[in-house]
Coordinates of C-alpha atoms and ligand atoms in Angstrom, one line a residue:
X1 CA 111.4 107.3 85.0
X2 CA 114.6 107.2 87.2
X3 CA 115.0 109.1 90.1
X4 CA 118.4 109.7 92.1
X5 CA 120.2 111.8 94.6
X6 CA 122.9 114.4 93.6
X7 CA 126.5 112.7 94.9
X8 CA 128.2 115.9 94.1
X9 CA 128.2 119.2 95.9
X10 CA 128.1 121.1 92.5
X11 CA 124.8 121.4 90.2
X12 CA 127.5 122.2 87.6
X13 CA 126.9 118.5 86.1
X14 CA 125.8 117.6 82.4
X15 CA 122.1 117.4 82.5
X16 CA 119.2 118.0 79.5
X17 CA 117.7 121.0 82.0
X18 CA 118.6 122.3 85.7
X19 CA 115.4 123.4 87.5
X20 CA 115.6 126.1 89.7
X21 CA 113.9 127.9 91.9
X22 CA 113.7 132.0 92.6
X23 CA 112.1 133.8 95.3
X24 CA 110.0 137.1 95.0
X25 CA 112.6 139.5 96.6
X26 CA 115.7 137.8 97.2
X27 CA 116.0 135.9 93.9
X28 CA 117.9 132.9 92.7
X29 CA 117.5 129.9 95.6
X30 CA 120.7 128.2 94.7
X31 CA 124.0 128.4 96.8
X32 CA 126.8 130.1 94.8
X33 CA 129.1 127.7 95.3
X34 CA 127.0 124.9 93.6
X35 CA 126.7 126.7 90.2
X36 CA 129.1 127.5 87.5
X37 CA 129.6 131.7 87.4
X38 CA 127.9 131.9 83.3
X39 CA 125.0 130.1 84.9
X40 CA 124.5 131.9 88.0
X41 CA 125.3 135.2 85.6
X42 CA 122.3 134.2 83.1
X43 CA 120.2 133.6 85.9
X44 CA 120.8 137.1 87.5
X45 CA 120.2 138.4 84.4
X46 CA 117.3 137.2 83.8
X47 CA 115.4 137.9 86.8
X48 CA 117.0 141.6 86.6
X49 CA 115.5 142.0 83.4
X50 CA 111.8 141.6 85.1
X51 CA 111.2 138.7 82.5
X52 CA 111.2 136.3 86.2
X53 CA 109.4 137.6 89.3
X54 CA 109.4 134.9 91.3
X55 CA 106.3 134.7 91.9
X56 CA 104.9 131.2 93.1
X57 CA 104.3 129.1 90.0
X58 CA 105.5 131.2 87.7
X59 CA 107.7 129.4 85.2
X60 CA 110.7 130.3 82.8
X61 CA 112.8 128.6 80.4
X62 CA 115.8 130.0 80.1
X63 CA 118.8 129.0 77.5
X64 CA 123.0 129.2 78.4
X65 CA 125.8 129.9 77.0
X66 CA 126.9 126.3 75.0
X67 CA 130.0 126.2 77.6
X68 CA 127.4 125.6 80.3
X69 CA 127.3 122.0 81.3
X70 CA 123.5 122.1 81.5
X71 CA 121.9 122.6 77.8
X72 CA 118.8 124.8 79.6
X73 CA 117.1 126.3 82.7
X74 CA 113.9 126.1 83.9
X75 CA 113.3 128.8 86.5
X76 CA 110.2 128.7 89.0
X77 CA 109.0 131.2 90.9
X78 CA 108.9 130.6 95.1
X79 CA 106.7 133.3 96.0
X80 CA 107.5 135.2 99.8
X81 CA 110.2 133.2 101.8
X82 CA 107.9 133.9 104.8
X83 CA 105.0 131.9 103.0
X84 CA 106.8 128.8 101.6
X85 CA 104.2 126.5 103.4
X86 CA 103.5 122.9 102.5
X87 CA 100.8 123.9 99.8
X88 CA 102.9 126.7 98.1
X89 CA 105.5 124.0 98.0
X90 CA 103.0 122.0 96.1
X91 CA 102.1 124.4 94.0
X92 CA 106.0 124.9 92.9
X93 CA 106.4 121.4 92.5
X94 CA 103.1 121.1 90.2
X95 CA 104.3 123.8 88.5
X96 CA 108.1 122.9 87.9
X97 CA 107.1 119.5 87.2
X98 CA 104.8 120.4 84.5
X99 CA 106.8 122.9 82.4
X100 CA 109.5 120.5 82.8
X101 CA 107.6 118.0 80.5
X102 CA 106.8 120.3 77.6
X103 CA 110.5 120.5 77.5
X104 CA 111.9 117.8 75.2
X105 CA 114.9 117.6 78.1
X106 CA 115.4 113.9 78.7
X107 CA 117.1 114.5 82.1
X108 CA 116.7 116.9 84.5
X109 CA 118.7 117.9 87.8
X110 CA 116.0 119.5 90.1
X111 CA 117.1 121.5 92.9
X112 CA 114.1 122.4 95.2
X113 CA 113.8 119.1 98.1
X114 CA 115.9 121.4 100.1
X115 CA 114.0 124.5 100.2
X116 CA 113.0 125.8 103.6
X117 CA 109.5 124.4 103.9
X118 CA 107.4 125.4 107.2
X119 CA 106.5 122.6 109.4
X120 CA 107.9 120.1 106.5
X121 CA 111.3 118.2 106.2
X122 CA 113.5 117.2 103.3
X123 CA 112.3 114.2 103.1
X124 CA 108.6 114.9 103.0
X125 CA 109.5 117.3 100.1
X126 CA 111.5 115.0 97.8
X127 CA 108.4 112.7 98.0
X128 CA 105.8 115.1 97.2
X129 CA 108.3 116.5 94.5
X130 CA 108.4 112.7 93.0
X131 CA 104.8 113.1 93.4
X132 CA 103.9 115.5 91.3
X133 CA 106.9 114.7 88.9
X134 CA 105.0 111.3 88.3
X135 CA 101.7 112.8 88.4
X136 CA 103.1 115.3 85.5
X137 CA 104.2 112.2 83.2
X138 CA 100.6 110.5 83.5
X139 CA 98.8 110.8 79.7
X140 CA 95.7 108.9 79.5
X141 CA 95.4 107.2 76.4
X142 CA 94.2 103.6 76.3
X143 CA 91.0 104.7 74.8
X144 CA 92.4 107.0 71.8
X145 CA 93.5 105.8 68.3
X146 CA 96.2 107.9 68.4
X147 CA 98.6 108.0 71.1
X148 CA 99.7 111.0 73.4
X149 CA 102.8 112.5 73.0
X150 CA 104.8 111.2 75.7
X151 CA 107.1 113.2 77.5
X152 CA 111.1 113.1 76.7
X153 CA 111.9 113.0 80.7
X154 CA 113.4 109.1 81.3
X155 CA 115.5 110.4 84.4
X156 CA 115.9 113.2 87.0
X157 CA 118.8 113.8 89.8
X158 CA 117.3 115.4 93.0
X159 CA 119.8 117.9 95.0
X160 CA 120.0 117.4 98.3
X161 CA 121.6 119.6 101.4
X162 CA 124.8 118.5 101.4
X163 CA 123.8 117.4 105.5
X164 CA 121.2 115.5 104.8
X165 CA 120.4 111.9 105.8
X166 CA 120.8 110.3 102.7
X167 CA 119.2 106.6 103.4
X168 CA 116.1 108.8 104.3
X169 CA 115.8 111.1 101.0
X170 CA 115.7 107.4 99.3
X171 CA 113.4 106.5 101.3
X172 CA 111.3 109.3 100.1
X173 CA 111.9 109.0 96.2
X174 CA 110.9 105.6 96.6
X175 CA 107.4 106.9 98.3
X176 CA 107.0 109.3 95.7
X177 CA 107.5 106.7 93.2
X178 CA 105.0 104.2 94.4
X179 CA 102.3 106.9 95.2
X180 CA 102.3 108.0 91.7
X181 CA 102.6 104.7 90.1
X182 CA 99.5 103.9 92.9
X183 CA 98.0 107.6 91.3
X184 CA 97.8 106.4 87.7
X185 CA 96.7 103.2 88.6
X186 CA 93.8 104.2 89.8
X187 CA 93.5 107.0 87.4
X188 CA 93.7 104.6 84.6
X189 CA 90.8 102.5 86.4
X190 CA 88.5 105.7 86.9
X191 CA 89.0 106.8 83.9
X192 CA 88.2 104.1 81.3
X193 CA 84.6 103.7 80.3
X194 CA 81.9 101.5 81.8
X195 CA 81.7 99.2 78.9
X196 CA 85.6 98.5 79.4
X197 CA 86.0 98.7 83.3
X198 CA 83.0 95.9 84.1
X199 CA 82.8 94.3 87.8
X200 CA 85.3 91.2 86.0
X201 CA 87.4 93.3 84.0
X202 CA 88.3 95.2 87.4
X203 CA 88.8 91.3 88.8
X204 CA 91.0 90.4 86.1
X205 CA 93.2 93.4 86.8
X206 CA 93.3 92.4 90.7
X207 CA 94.2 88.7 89.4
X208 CA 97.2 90.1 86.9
X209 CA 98.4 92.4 89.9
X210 CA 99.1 89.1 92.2
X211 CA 100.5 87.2 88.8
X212 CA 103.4 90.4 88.7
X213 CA 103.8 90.4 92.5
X214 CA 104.8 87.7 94.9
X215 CA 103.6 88.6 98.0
X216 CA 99.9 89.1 96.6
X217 CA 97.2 86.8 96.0
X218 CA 94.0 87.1 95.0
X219 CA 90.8 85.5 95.1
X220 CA 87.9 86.4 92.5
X221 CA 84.2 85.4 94.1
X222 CA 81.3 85.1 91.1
X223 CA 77.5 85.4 92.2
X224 CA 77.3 82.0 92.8
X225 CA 79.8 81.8 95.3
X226 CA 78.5 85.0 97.3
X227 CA 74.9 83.9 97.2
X228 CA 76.3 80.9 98.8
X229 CA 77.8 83.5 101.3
X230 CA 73.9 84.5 101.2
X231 CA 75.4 88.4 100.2
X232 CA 71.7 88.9 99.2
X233 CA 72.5 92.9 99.5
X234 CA 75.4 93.2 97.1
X235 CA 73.4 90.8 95.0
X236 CA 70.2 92.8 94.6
X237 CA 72.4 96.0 92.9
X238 CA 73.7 93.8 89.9
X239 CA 70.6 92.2 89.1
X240 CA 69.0 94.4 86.4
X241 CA 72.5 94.4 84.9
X242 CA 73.9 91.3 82.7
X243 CA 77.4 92.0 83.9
X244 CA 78.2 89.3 86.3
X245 CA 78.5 91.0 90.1
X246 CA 82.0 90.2 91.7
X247 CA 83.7 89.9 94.9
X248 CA 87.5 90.6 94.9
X249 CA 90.2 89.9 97.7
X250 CA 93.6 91.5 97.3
X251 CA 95.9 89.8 100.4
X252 CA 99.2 91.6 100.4
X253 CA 101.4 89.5 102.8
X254 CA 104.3 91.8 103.6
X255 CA 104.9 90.7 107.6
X256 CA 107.5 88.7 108.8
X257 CA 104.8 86.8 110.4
X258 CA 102.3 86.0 107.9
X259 CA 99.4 85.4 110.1
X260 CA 99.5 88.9 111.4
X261 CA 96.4 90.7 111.8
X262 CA 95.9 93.1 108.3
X263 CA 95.2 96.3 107.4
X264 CA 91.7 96.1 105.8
X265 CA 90.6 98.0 102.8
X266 CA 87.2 97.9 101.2
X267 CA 86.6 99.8 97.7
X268 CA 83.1 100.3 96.3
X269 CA 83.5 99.3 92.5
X270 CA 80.9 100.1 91.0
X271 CA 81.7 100.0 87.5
X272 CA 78.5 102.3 86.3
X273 CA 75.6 104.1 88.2
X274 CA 72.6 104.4 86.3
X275 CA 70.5 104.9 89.4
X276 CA 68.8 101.6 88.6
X277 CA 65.0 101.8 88.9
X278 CA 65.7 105.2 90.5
X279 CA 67.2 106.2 87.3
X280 CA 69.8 109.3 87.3
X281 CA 68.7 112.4 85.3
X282 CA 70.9 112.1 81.8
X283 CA 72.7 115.9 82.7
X284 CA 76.5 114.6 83.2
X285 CA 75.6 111.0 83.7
X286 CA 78.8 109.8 81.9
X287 CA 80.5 110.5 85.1
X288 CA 79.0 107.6 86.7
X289 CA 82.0 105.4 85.2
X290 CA 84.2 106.9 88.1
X291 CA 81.9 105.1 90.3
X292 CA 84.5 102.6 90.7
X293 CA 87.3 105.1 91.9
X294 CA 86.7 103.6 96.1
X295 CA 87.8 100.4 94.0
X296 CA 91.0 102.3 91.6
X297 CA 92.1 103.3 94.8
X298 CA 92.4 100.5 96.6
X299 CA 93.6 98.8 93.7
X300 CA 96.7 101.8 93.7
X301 CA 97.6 101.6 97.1
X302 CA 98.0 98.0 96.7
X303 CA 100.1 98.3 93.9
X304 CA 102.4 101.5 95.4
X305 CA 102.7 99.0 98.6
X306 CA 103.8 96.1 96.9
X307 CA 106.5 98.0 95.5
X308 CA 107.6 99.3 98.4
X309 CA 107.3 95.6 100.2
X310 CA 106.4 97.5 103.6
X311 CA 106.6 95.3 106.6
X312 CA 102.7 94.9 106.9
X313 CA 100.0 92.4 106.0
X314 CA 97.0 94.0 104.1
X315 CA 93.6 92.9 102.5
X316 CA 91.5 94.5 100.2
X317 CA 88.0 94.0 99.4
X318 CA 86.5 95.3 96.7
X319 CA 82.4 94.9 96.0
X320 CA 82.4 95.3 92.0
X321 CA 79.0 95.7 90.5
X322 CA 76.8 97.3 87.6
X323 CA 73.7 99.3 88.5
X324 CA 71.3 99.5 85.9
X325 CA 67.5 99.0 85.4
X326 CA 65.9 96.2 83.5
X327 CA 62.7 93.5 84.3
X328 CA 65.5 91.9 86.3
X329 CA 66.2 95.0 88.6
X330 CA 65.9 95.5 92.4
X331 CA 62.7 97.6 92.5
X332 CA 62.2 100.5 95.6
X333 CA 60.7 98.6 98.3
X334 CA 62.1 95.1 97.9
X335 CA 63.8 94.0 101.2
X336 CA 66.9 91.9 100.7
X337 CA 68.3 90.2 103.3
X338 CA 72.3 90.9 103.8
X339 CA 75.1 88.5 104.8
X340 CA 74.9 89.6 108.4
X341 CA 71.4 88.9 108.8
X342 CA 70.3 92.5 109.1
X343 CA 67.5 93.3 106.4
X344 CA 67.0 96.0 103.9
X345 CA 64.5 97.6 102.4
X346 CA 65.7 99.0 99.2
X347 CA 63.7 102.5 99.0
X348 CA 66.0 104.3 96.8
X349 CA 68.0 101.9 94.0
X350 CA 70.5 104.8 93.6
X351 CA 71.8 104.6 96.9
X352 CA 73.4 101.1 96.0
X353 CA 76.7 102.2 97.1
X354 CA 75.9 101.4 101.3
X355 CA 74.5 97.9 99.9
X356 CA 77.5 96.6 98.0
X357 CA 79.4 97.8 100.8
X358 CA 77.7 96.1 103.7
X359 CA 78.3 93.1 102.4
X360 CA 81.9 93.3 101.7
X361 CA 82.1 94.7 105.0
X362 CA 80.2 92.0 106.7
X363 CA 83.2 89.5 105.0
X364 CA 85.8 91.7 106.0
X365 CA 85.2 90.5 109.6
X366 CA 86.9 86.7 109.1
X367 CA 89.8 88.6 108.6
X368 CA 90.3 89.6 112.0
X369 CA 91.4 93.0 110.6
X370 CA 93.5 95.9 112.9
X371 CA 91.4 98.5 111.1
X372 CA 89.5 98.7 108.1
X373 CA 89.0 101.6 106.0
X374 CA 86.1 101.9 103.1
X375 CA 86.5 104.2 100.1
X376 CA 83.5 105.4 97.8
X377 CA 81.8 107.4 96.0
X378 CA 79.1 107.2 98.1
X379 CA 77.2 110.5 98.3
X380 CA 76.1 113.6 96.4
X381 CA 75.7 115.3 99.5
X382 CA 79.7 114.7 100.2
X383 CA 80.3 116.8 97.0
X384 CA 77.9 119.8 98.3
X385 CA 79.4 119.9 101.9
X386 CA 83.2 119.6 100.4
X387 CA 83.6 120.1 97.0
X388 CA 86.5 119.3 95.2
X389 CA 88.6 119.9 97.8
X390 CA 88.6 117.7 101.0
X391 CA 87.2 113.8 101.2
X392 CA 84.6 113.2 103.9
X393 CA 85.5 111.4 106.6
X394 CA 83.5 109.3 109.3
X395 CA 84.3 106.9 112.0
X396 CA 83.3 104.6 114.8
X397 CA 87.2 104.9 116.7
X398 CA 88.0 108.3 117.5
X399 CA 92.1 107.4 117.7
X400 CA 91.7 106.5 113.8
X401 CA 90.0 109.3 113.2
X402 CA 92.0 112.0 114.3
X403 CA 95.3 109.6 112.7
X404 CA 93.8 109.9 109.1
X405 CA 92.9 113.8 109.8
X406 CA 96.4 114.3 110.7
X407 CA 98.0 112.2 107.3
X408 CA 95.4 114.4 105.2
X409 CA 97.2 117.2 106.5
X410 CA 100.3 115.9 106.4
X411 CA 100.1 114.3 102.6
X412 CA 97.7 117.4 101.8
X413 CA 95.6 114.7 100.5
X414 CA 93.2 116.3 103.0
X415 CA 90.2 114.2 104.4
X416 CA 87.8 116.2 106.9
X417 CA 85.7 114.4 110.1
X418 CA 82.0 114.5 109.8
X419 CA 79.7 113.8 113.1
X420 CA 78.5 109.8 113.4
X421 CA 75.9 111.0 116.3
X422 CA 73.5 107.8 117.2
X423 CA 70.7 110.8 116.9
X424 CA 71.0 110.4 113.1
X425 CA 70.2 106.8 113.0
X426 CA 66.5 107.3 113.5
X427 CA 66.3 108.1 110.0
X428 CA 66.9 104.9 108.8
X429 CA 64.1 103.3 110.7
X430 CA 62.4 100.8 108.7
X431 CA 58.3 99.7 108.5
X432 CA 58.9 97.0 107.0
X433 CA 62.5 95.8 107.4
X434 CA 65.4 95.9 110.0
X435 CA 67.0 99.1 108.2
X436 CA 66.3 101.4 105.2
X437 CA 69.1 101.8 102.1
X438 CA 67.7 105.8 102.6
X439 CA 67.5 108.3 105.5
X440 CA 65.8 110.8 103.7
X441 CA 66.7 114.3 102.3
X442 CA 68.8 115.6 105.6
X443 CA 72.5 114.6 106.3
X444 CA 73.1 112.6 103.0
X445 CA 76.8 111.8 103.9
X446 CA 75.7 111.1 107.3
X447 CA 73.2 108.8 107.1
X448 CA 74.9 106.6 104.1
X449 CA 77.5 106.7 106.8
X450 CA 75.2 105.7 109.7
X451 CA 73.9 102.6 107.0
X452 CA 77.6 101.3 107.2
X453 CA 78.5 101.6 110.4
X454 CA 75.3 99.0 111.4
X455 CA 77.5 96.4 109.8
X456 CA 80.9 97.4 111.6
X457 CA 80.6 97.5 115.3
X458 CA 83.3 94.7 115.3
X459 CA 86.4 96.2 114.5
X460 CA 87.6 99.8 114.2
X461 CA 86.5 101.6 111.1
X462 CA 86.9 104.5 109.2
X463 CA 84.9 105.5 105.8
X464 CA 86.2 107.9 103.4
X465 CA 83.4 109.5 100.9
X466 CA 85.4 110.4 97.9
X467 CA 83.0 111.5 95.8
X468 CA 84.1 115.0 96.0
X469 CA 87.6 114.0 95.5
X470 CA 87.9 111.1 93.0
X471 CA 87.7 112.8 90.3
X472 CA 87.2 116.5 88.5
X473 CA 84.3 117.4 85.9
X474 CA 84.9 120.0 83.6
X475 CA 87.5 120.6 80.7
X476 CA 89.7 118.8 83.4
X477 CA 87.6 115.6 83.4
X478 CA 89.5 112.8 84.7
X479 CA 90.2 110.7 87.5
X480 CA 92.6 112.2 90.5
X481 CA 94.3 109.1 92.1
X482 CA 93.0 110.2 95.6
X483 CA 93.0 108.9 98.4
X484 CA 96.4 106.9 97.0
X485 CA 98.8 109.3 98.8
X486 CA 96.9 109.2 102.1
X487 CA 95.9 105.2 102.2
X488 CA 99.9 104.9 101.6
X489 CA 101.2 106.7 104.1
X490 CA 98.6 105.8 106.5
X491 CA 100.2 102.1 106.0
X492 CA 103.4 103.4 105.7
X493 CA 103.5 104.4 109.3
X494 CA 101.5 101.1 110.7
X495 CA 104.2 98.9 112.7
X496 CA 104.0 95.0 111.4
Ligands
LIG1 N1 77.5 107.3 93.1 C1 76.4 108.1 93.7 C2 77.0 109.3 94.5 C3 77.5 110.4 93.7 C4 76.6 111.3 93.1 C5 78.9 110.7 93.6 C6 77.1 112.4 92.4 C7 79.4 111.7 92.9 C8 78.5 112.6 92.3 C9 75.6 107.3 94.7 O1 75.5 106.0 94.3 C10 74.3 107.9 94.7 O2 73.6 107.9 93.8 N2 73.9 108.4 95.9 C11 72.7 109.1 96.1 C12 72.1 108.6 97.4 C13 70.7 109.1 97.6 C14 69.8 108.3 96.7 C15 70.3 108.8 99.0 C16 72.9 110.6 96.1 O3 73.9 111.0 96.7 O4 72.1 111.3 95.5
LIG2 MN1 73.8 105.7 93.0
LIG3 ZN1 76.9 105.1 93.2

């Protein structure tokens, strides 16, 4: 897909289909003087006839008269002027950009970055509208014999106010682009099946993203090499499994100075939850392949980053491991001991997310990191307290807390701040080892929470449970691509 910026002051340019957009009560969007008079004409006729009410997300396609220089229109409906906030410009965008591919137009001219969008610039809306055009293109198909139809769209021109600061609204296609190329990488990740997406297929993947890009490298650790690294905690969830365990590091090198402190992020990948010994129930358990999504996402935002080169050294982690039971599986009430020191005892061998995790966040230390942020699907508990709608959030640094809040906002890939009180830590108290994997039926998100944050008093840290988030059940079934847009912007804005 190729994106550009309108040079002209006229929409009245050869394109496949001109997207427009029309308010609720005052109608077409578009200045006068950028359309041709049969266009604007059809347009007013249309919306006159009742056929187009404008309201938000409603769609029409609409044919011209053959003189017209575009070959159709697809109207969308704005809703109340007064209303246009970020989400109802979402919700236009979703909408345009999704009627627009069941179109077989192969370019488009799209005029809504410049509508009037409370609290929002132009520049936030041309990347949101890339966003969702992207999004709109994604088909998952690696696992089907026969191909989806893919859309015709190969190219769209984005209007712009004829003011506006140009080098900017680049700025922002190219953010759009990467954070939906970041999207369907991880949606591509989440959504293959278990028996494809193992811990080394996910590390072969990490290995061919530093082959295509020159300023990552990574490093693939096999059991051998972490039990030398004495990761006795990440160890004990692969062990009823015969997929090999793995230990992936992503370093994106993007400073001027290359010894400059990274950005750290830490995925859980665990390619399928059985439970272990503490097997699931079978009801839905299919959707334990998007167990790995912590690890897709991290595995997105390093791609959309790379593409945009940003100015900032990063390094991923990503704990890669298969939970199942066997002869050879952890058992509840084994004790491991973890590469800090710090011992477990496994009570529950479903709650393996906290033990992968410890581990790759005990490593994460050499790097000296700025920040690190985890991402998982860590809790049940996250999906009752937040649904589909909001990723939890908890943190030992206040500052990064309230930063990653603000971004969710911002990105309205919306993350909300749970309580990481030291009253709750009680609850992992231990008889027989220095910590429990469980804290018991009360304040699930909490307390896998509390687990983590015993193994990251040395830097700043925020953990993002994206269980809720990841992906949706349902006839929609299918990985999201969250937290892509917020892990991207969040680095985006970091100064090298
Ligand atoms: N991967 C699951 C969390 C999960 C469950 C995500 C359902 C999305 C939907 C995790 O490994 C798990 O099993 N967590 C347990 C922890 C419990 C045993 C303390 C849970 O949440 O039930
Ligand atoms: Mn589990
Ligand atoms: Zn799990």
């Amino acid at each position: 897909m190729k994106y550009q910026l309108l040079t002209s002051k006229t929409l009245d340019k050869k394109t496949d289909c001109l997207v427009l957009g029309v308010w609720d009560r005052t109608g077409l969007d578009a200045p006068s003087d950028m359309l041709a008079p049969i266009v604007r004409d059809q347009c007013d006729a249309v919306i006159k006839s009742g056929d187009m009410k404008g309201k938000i997300g409603e769609t029409l396609l609409v044919h011209v008269p053959a003189k017209a220089a575009s070959d159709r229109i697809l109207l969308v409906g704005l809703g109340d002027k007064n209303k246009f906030d970020a989400k109802a410009y979402r919700k236009v965008a979703r909408a345009a950009a999704h009627a627009l591919t069941q179109t077989p137009a192969r370019t488009a001219m799209v005029s809504l970055a410049q509508l009037p969008v409370t609290n929002r610039d132009a520049a936030w809306a041309t990347t949101q509208l890339v966003t969702e055009l992207g999004n709109a293109l994604y088909r998952y198909d690696q696992t089907k014999s026969k191909k989806a139809d893919k859309p015709a769209l190969t190219s769209a021109v984005i209007a712009a106010a004829p003011d506006a600061n140009r080098k900017q609204l680049n700025d922002a296609i190219d953010a759009g682009e990467a954070i939906s190329l970041g999207m369907s990488v991880a949606r591509d990740l989440g959504n293959l099946p278990g028996n494809i997406c193992t811990p080394s297929y996910l590390a072969e993947r990490a290995v061919e993203l530093g082959v295509r890009n020159k300023s990552i490298k990574t490093r693939v650790l096999t059991e051998k090499q972490m039990e030398n690294l004495k990761m006795g905690s990440l160890l004990s969830v692969g062990r009823g499994s015969k997929e090999e365990s793995r230990l992936i590091v992503i370093e994106y090198k993007g400073s001027r100075k290359s010894s400059s402190a990274p950005y750290c992020l830490v995925g859980k990948g665990i390619t399928f939850d059985t439970g272990g010994i503490s097997l699931k129930s079978g009801a839905g358990m299919d959707e334990m392949k998007f167990d790995m999504c912590g690890a897709a996402s991290v595995m997105g935002t390093m791609t959309a980053i790379a593409k945009l080169g940003l100015p900032i050294n990063v390094t991923a982690v990503i704990a890669a491991a298969e939970n199942m039971p066997s002869s050879t599986a952890t058992k509840p009430g084994d004790i491991v001991t973890s590469m800090s020191g710090k011992t477990i005892e496994i009570l529950n061998t479903d709650a393996e997310g906290r033990l992968v995790l410890c581990d790759a966040l005990t490593y994460a230390e050499r790097f000296k990191p700025r920040t690190v942020i985890d991402i998982a699907t860590l809790t049940g508990a996250a999906v009752a307290t937040f649904g589909e709608v909001n990723t939890a959030m908890l943190s030992n640094n206040e500052a990064l807390a309230q930063e990653l809040f603000a971004l969710g906002q911002d990105t309205l890939d919306t993350v909300w701040q749970l309580p990481l009180d030291d009253e709750y830590q009680s609850l992992l108290d231990s008889n027989f080892a220095d910590i429990a994997n469980i804290g018991g039926p009360k304040a699930g998100t909490i307390t896998a929470a509390c687990f983590l944050s015993r193994f990251t008093e040395k830097y700043h840290w925020a953990h993002l449970d994206i269980a809720g988030t990841a992906w949706l059940g349902g006839g929609k079934k299918g990985a999201t691509g969250r937290p892509v847009p917020l892990l991207v912007e969040y680095l985006r804005k970091q100064k090298a």
